[in-house]
PDB file of C-alpha atoms in Angstrom:
ATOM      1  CA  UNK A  26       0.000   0.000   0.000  1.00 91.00           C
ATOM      2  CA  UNK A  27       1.362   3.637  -0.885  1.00 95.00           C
ATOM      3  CA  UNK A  28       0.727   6.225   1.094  1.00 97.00           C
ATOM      4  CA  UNK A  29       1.489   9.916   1.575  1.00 98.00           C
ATOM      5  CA  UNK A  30       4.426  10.010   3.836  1.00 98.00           C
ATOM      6  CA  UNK A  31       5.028  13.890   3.512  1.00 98.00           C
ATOM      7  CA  UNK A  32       5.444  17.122   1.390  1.00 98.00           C
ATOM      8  CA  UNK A  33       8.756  18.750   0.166  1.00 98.00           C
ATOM      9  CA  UNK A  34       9.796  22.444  -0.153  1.00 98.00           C
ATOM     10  CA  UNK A  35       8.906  22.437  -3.370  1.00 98.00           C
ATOM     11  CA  UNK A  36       5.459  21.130  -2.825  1.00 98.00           C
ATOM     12  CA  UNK A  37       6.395  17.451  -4.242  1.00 98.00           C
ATOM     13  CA  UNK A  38       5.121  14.640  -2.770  1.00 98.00           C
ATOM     14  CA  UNK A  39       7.371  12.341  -0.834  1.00 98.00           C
ATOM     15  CA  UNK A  40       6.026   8.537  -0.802  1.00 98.00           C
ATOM     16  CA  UNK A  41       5.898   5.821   1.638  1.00 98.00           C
ATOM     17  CA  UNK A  42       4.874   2.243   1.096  1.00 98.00           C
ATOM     18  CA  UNK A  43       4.135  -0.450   3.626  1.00 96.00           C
ATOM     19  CA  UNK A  44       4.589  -4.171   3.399  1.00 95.00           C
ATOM     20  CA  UNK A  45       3.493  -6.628   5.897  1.00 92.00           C
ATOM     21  CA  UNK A  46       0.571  -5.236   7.430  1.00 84.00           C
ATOM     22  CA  UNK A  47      -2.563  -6.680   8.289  1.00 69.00           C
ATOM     23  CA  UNK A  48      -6.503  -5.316   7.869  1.00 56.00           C
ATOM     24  CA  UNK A  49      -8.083  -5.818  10.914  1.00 54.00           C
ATOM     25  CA  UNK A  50      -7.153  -7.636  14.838  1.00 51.00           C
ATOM     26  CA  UNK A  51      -4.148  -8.911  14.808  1.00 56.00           C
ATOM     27  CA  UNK A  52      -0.958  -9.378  16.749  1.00 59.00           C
ATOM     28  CA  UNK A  53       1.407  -6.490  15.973  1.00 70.00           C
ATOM     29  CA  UNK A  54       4.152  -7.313  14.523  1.00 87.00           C
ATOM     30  CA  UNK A  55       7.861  -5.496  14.336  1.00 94.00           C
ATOM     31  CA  UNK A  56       7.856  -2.264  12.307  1.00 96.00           C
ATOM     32  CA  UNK A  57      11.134  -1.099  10.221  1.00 97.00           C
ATOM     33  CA  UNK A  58      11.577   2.434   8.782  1.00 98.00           C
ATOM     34  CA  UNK A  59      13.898   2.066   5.588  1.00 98.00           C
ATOM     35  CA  UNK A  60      15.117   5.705   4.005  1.00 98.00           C
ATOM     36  CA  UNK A  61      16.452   6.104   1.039  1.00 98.00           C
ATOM     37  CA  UNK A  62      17.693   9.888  -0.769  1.00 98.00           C
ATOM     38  CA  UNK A  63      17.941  11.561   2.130  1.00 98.00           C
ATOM     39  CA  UNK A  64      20.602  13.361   0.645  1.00 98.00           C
ATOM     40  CA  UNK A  65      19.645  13.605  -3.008  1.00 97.00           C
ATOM     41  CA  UNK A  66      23.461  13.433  -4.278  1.00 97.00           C
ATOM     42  CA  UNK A  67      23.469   9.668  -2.360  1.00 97.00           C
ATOM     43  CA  UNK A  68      21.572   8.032  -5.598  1.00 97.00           C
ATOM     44  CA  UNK A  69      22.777   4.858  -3.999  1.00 98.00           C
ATOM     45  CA  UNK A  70      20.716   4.269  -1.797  1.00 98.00           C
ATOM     46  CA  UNK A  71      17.744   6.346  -3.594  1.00 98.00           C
ATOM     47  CA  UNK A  72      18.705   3.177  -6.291  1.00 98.00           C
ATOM     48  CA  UNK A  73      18.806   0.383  -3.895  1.00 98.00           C
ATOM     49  CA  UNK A  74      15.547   1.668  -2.135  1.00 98.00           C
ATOM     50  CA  UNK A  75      13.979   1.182  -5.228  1.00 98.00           C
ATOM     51  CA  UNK A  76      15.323  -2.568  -6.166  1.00 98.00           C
ATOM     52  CA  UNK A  77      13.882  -3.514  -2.501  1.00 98.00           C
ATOM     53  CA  UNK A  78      10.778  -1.417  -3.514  1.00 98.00           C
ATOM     54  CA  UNK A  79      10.224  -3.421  -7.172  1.00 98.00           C
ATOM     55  CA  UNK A  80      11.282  -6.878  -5.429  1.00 98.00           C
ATOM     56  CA  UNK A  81       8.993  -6.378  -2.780  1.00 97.00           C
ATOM     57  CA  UNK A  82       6.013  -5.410  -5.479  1.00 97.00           C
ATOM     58  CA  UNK A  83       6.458  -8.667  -6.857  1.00 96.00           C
ATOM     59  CA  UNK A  84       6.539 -10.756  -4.044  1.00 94.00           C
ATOM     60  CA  UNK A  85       5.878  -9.469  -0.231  1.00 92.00           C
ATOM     61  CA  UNK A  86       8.037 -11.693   1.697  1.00 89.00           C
ATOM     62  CA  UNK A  87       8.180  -9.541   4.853  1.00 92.00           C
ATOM     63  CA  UNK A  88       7.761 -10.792   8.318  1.00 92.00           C
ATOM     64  CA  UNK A  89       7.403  -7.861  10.108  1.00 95.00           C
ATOM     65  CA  UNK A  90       5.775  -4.167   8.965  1.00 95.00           C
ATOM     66  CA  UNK A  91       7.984  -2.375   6.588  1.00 97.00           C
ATOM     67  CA  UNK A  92       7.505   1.065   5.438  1.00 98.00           C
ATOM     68  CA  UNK A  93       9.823   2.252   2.869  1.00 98.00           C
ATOM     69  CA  UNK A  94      10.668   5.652   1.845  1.00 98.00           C
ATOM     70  CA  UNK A  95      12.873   5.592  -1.173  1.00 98.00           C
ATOM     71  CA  UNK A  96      13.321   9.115  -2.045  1.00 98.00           C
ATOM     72  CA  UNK A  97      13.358  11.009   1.194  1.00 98.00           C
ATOM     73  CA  UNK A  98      14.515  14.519  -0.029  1.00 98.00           C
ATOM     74  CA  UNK A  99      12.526  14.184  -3.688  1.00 98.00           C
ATOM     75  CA  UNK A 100      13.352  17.958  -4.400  1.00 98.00           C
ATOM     76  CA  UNK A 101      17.306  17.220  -3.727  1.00 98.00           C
ATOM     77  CA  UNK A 102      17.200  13.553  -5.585  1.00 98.00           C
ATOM     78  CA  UNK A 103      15.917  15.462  -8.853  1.00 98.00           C
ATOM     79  CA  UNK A 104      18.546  18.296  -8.296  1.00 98.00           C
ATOM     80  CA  UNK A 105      21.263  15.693  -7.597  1.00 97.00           C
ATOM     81  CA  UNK A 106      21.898  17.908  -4.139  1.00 98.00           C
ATOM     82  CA  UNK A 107      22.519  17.282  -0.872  1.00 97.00           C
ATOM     83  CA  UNK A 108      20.053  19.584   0.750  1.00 98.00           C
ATOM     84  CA  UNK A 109      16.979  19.965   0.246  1.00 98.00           C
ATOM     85  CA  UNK A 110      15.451  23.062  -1.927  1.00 98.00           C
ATOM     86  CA  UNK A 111      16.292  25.321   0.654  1.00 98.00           C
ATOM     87  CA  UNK A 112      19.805  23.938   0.932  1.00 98.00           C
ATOM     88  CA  UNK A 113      19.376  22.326   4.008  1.00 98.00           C
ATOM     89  CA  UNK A 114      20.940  19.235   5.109  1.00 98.00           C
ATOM     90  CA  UNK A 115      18.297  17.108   6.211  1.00 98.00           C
ATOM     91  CA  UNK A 116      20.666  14.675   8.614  1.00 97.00           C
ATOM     92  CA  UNK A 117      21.771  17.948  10.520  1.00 97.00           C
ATOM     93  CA  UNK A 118      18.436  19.426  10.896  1.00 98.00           C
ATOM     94  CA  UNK A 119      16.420  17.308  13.329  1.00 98.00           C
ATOM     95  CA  UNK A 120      15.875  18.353  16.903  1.00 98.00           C
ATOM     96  CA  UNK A 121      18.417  16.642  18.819  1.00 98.00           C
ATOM     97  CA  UNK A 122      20.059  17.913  21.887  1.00 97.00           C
ATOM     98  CA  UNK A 123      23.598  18.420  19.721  1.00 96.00           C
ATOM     99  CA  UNK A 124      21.777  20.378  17.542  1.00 97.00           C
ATOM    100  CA  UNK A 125      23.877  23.741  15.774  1.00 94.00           C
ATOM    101  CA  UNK A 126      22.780  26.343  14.290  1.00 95.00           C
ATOM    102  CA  UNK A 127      26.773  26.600  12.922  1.00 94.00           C
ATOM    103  CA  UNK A 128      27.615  24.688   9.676  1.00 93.00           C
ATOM    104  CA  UNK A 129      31.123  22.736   9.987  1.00 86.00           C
ATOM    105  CA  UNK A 130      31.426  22.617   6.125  1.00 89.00           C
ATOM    106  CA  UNK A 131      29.310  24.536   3.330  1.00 89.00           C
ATOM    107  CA  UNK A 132      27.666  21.521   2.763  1.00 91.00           C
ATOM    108  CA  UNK A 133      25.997  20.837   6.190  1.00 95.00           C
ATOM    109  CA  UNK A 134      23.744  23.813   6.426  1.00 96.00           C
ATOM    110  CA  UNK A 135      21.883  22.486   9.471  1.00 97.00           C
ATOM    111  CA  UNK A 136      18.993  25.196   8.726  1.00 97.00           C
ATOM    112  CA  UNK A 137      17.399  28.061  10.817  1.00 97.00           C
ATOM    113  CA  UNK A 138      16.503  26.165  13.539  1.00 98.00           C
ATOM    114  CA  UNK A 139      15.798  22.209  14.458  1.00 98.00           C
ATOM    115  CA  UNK A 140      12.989  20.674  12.683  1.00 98.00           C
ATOM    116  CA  UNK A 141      12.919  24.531  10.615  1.00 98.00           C
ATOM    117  CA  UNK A 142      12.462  21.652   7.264  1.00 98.00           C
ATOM    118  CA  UNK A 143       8.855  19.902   6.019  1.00 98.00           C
ATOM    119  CA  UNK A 144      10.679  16.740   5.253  1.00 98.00           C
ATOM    120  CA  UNK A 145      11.668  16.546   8.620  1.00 98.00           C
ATOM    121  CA  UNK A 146       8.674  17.513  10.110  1.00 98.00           C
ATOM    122  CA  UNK A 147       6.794  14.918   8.711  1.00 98.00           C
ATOM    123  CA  UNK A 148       9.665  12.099   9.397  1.00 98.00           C
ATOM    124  CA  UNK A 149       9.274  13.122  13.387  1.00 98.00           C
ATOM    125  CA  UNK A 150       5.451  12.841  12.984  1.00 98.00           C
ATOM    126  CA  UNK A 151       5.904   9.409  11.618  1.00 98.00           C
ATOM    127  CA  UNK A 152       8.025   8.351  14.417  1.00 98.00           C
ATOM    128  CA  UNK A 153       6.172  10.112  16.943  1.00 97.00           C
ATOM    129  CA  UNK A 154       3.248   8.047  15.637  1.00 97.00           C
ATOM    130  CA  UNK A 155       4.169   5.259  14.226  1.00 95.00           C
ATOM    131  CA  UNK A 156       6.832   4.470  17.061  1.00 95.00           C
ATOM    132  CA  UNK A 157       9.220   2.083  14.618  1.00 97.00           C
ATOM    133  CA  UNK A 158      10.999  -0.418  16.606  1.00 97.00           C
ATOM    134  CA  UNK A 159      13.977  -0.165  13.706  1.00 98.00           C
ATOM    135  CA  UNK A 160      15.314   2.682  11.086  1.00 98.00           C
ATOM    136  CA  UNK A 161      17.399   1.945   8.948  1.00 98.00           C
ATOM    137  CA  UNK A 162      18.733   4.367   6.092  1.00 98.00           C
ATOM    138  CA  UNK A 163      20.256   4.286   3.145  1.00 98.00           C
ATOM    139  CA  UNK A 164      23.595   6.517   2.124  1.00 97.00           C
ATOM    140  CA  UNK A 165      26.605   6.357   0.069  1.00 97.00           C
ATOM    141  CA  UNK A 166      30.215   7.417   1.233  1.00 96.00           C
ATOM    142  CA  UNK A 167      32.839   4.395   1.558  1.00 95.00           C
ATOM    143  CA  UNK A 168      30.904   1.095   2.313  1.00 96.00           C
ATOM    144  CA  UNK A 169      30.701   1.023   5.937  1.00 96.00           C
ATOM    145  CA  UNK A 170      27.502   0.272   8.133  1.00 98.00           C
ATOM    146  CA  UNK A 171      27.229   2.966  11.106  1.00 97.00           C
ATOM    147  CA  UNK A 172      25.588   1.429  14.345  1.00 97.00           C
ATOM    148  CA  UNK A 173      23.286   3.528  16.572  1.00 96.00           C
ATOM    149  CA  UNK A 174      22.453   0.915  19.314  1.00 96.00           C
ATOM    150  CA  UNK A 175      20.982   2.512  22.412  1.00 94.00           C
ATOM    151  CA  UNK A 176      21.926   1.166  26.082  1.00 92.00           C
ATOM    152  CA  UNK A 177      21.037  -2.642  25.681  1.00 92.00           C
ATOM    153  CA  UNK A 178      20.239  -3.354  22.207  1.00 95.00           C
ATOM    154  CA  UNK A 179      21.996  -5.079  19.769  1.00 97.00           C
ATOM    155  CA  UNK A 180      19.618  -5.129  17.360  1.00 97.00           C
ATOM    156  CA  UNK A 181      21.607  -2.711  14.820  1.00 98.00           C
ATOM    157  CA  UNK A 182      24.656  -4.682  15.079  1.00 98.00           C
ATOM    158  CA  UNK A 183      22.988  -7.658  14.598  1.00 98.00           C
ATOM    159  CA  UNK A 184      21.212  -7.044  11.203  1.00 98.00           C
ATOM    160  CA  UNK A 185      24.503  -5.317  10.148  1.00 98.00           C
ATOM    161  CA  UNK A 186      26.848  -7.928  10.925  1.00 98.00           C
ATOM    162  CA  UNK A 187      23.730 -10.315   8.560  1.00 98.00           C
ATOM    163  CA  UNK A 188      24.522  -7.829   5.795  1.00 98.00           C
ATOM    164  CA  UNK A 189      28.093  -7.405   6.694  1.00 98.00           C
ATOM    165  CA  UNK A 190      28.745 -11.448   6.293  1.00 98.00           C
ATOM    166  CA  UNK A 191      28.043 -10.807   2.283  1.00 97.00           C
ATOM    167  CA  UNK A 192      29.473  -7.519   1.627  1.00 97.00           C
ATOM    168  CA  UNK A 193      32.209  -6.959   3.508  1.00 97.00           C
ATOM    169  CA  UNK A 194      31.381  -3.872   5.089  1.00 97.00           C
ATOM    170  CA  UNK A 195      33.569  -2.564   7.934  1.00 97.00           C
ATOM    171  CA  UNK A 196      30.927  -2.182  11.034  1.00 98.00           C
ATOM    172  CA  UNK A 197      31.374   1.211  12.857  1.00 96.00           C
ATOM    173  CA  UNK A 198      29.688   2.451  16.441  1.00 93.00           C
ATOM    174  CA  UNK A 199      30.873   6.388  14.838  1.00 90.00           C
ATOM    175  CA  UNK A 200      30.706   7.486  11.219  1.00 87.00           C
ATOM    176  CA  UNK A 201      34.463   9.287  12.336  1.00 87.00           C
ATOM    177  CA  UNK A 202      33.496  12.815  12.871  1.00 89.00           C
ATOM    178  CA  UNK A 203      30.792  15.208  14.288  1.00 88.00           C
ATOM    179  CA  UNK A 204      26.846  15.035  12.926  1.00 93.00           C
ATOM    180  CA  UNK A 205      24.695  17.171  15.103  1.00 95.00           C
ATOM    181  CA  UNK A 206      21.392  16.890  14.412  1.00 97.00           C
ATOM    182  CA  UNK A 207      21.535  13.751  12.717  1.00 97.00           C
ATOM    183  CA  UNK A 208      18.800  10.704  12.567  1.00 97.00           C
ATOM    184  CA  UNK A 209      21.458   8.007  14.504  1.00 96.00           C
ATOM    185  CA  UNK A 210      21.269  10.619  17.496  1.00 96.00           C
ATOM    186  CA  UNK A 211      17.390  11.692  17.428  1.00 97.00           C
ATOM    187  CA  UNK A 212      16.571   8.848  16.709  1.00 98.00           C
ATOM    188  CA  UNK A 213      18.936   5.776  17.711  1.00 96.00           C
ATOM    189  CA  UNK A 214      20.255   7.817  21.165  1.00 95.00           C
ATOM    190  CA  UNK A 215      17.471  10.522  21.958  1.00 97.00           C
ATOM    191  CA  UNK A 216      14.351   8.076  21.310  1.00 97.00           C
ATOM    192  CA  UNK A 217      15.527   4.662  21.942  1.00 97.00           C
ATOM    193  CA  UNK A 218      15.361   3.387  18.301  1.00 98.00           C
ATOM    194  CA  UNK A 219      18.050   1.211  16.895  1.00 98.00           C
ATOM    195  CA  UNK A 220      19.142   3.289  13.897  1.00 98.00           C
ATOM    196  CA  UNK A 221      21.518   1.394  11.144  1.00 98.00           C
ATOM    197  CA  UNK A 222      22.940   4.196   8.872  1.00 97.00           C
ATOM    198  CA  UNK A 223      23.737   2.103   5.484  1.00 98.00           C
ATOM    199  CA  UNK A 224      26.604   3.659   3.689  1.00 97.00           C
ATOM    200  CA  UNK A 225      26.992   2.350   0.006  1.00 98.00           C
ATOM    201  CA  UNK A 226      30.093   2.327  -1.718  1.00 97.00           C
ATOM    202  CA  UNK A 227      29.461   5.615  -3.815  1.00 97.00           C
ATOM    203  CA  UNK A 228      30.184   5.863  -7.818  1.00 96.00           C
ATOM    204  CA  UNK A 229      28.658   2.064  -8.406  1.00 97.00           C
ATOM    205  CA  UNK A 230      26.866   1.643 -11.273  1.00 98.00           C
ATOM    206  CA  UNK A 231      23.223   1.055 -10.536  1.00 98.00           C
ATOM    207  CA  UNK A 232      23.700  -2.391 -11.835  1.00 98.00           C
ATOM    208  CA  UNK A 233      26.615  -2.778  -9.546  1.00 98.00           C
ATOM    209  CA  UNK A 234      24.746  -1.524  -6.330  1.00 98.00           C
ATOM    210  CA  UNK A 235      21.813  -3.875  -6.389  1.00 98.00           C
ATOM    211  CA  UNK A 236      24.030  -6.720  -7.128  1.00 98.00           C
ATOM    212  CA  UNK A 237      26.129  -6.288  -3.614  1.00 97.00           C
ATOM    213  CA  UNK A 238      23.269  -5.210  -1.562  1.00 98.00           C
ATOM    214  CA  UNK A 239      20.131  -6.222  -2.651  1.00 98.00           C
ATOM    215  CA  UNK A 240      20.806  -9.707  -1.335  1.00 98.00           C
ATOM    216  CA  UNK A 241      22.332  -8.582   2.032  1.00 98.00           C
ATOM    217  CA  UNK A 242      19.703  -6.166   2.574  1.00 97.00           C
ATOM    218  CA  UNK A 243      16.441  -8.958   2.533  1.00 97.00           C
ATOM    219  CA  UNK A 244      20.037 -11.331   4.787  1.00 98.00           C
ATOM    220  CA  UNK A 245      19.387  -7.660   6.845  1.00 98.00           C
ATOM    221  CA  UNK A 246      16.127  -8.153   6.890  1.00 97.00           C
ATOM    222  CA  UNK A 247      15.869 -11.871   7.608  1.00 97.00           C
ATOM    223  CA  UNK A 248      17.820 -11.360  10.675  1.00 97.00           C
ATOM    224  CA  UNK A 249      15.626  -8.210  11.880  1.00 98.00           C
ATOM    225  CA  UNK A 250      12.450 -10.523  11.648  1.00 96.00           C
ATOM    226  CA  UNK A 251      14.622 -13.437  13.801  1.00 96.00           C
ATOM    227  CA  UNK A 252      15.275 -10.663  16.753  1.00 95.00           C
TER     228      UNK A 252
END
């Protein structure tokens, strides 16, 4: 089922889809958030978002509630930026305690204020709402899977270490530098959500990308339904 998920900037429409859920009483099941594009120049992940989204369309094999948001930042995917159309970076603009109004680099531009951007907006609601037991989301950098486990869970290192075992990502508690405002801390440290930050080797081919991750993502997934 599609689903509004949000509005951009521009006034585009950003769209969700869920998988696994059930009409009527019934025994809730686990609930993952999956992002992809949240930084429109990471066409990774806006690529591999959308090879889980077409698999997925074909056959549901979910066993737990997914909703997947491939293209996150729609205004930035179709400008190939960063930011969104107000140049913001949406990973420094959520309302964490960290939060700074300073950018470190030009590309950073952590907004106004906290939460100043309607993508963001509506991703809080959602998790405000929807209370996800699981987020994980989709970049590109150098292939490396960025754990946000809060105090006793294991859950992110878990389903990275199942997608780890056929790519051969490097596993990392810290992406290496600072990220105020970012999802891993609102979400993973500030809210109690396991938050997996999935960085995909960047410059693949789109070819290249879904052959070494759409496998280890539904190996990801496996092990997230097994928790």
């Amino acid at each position: 089922m599609s689903f509004l998920f949000g509005m951009s900037v521009n006034g585009l429409a950003i769209s969700g889809h869920r998988f696994g859920f059930q009409s009527g009483p019934s025994q809730k099941k686990k609930h993952m958030l999956m992002l992809g594009g949240v930084h429109g120049d990471e066409v990774e992940g806006v690529v591999l978002a959308n090879a889980l989204l077409a698999a997925l369309l074909q056959k549901d094999t979910t066993e737990f509630q997914l909703t997947l948001v491939p293209s996150f930042n729609v205004d930035g995917v179709l400008a190939k930026t960063r930011g969104n159309a107000n140049g913001v970076d949406l990973n420094r603009n959520l309302p964490t305690k960290d939060w700074s109004p300073e950018a470190t680099t030009p590309r950073y531009q952590p907004g106004p204020s906290p939460l100043s951007e309607p993508e963001n907006k509506a991703l809080v609601d959602f998790i405000e709402k929807e209370k996800p037991d699981f987020i994980l989301s989709l970049h590109s950098w150098k292939p490396l899977l960025n754990i946000n486990d809060p105090d006793g869970s294991s859950v992110c290192q878990q389903v990275a270490t199942a997608i780890a075992s056929r790519t051969g990502d490097v596993i990392e508690p810290t992406i290496g530098y600072s990220t105020p405002g970012c999802l891993g801390t609102y979400a993973g440290f500030e809210r109690g959500i396991p938050t997996l930050t999935y960085e995909i080797e960047r410059g693949l081919s789109p070819k290249a990308v879904i052959e070494k991750n759409l496998a280890a993502c539904f190996d990801g997934f496996k092990k997230f339904a097994s928790i």
